[in-house]
Coordinates of C-alpha atoms and ligand atoms in Angstrom, one line a residue:
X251 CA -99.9 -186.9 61.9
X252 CA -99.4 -182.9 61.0
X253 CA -97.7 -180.0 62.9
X254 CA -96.3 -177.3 60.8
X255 CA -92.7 -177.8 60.3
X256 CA -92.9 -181.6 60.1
X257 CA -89.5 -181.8 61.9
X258 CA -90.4 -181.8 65.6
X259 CA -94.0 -183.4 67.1
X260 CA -95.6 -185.1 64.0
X261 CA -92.4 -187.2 63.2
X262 CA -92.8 -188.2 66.3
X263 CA -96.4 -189.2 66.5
X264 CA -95.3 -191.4 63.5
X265 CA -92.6 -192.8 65.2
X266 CA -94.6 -193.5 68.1
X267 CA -97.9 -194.5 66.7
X268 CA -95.9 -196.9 64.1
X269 CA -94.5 -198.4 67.0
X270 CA -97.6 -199.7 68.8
X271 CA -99.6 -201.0 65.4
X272 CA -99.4 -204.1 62.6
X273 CA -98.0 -201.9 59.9
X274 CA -99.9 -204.7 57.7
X275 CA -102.9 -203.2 58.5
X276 CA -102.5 -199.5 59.9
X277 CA -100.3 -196.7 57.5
X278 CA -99.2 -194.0 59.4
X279 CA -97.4 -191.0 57.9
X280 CA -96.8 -187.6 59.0
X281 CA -96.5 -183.9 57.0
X282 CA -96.3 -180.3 57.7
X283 CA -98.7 -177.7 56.7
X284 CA -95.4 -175.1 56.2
X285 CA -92.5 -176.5 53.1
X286 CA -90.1 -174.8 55.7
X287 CA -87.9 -178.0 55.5
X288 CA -88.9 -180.5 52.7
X289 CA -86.5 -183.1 52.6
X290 CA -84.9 -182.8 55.8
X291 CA -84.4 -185.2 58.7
X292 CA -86.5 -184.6 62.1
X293 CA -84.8 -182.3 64.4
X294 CA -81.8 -184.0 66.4
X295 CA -84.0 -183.4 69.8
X296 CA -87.1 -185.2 68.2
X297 CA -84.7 -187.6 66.8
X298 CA -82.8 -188.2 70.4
X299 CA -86.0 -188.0 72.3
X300 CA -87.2 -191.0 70.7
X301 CA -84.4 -192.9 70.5
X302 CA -84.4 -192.9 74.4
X303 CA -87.7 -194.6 74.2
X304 CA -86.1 -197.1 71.6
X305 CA -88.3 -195.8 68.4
X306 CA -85.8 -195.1 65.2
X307 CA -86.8 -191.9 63.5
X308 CA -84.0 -190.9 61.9
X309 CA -85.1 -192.3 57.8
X310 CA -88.4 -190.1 58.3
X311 CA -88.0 -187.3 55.9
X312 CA -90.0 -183.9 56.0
X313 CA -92.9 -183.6 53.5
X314 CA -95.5 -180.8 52.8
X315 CA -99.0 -181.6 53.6
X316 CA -101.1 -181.9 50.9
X317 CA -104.7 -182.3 49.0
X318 CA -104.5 -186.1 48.0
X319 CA -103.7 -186.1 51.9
X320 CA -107.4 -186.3 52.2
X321 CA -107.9 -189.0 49.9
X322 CA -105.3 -191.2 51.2
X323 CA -106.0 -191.2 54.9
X324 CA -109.3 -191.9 56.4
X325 CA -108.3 -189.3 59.9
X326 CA -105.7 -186.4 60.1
X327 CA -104.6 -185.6 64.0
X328 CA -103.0 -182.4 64.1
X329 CA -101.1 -181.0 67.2
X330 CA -102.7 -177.7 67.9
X331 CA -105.2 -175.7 66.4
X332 CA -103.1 -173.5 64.1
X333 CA -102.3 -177.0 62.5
X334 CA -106.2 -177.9 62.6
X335 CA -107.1 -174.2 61.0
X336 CA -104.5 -174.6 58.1
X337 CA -105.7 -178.1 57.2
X338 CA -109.2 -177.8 57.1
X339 CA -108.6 -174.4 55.0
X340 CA -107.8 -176.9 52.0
X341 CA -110.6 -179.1 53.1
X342 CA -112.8 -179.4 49.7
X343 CA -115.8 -181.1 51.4
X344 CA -117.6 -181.8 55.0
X345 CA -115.8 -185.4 54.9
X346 CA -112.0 -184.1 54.3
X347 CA -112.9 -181.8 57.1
X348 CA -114.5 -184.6 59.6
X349 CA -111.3 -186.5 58.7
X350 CA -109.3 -183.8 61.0
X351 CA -109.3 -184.4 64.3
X352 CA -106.9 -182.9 67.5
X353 CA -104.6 -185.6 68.6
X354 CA -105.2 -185.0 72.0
X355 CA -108.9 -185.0 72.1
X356 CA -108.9 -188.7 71.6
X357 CA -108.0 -188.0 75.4
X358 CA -111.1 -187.6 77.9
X359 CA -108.9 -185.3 80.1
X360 CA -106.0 -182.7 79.9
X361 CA -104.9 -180.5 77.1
X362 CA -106.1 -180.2 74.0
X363 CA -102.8 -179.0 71.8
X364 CA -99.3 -180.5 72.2
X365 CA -97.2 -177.2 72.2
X366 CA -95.1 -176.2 69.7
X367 CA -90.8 -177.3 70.9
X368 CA -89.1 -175.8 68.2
X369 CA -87.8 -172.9 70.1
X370 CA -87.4 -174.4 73.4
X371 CA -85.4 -176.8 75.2
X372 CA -84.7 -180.5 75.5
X373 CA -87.0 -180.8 78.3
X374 CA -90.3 -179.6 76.0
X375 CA -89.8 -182.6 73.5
X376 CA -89.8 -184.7 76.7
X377 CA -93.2 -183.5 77.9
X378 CA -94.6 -183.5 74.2
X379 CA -93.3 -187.4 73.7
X380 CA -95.1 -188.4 77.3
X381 CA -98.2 -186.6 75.9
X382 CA -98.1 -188.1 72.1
X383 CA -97.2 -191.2 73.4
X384 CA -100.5 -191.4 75.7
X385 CA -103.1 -190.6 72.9
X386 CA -101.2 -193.0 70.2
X387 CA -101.3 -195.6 73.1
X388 CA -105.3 -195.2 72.9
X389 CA -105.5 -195.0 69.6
X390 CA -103.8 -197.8 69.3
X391 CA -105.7 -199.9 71.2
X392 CA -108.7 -198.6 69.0
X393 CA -107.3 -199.8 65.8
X394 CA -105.8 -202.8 67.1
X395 CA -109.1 -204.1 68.1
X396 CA -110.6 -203.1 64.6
X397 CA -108.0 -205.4 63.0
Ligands
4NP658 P1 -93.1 -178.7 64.4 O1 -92.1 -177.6 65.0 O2 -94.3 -178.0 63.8 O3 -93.4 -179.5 65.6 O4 -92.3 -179.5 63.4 C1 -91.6 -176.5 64.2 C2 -90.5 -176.8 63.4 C3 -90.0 -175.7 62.6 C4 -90.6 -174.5 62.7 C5 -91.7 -174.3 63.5 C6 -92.2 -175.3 64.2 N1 -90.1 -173.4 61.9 O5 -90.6 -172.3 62.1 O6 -89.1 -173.6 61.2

């Protein structure tokens, strides 16, 4: 899962999608294509935003995305397509780059980016958790069924 700062929507869509799969057989991580804040806990609306829906992110840490990303993950859902065009810029071959894939698109209907909360208020990191939560719910229930 990748936004840019990895403080706001892809901790998250780790929280969320850990949540809903066997961690036995699915690892889910998250990173941030800017180093803005390496090291530091999610931002407290993230982090209060999901505790309402019961889902602890609060020992996530912020990490820069990076090349062995490719080779340890087999997709890479980022939130909007600034996200998408700074990840597949370090894409080395066609597969890293068929690896990438809008979060939202695994949706037949609505929006294709989850918006950006940083500089908004608590009610945006409402609206992004309903939308995060409905893709990781389908994705979910793809992988489950792999597994
Ligand atoms: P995120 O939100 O990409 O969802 O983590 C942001 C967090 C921090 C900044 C921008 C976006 N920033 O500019 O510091």
């Amino acid at each position: 899962m990748v936004c840019l700062g990895n403080i706001c929507r892809s901790p998250l869509a780790e929280g969320i999608l850990k949540s809903k799969v066997n961690s036995a057989n699915v690892y889910v991580d998250s990173a941030g294509t800017a180093g803005y804040h390496i090291g530091a806990k999610p931002d407290s609306r993230s982090i209060e935003i999901a505790q309402e829906f019961g889902i602890d992110i609060t020992n996530q840490r912020c990490r820069k995305f990076s090349l062995n990303d490719f080779k340890k993950f087999d997709i890479i859902y980022v939130m909007d397509e600034s996200n998408y065009e700074n990840v597949l810029a370090l894409a080395l071959s066609a597969s890293d780059k068929q690896k990438v894939k809008l979060l939202l698109d695994v949706l037949d209907y609505g929006p294709h980016e989850v918006p950006d909360p940083y500089y908004g208020g608590k009610d945006g990191f409402k609206n992004i958790y309903y939308m995060i939560d409905e893709a990781c719910s389908k994705i979910a229930n793809s992988l489950n069924q792999l597994n």
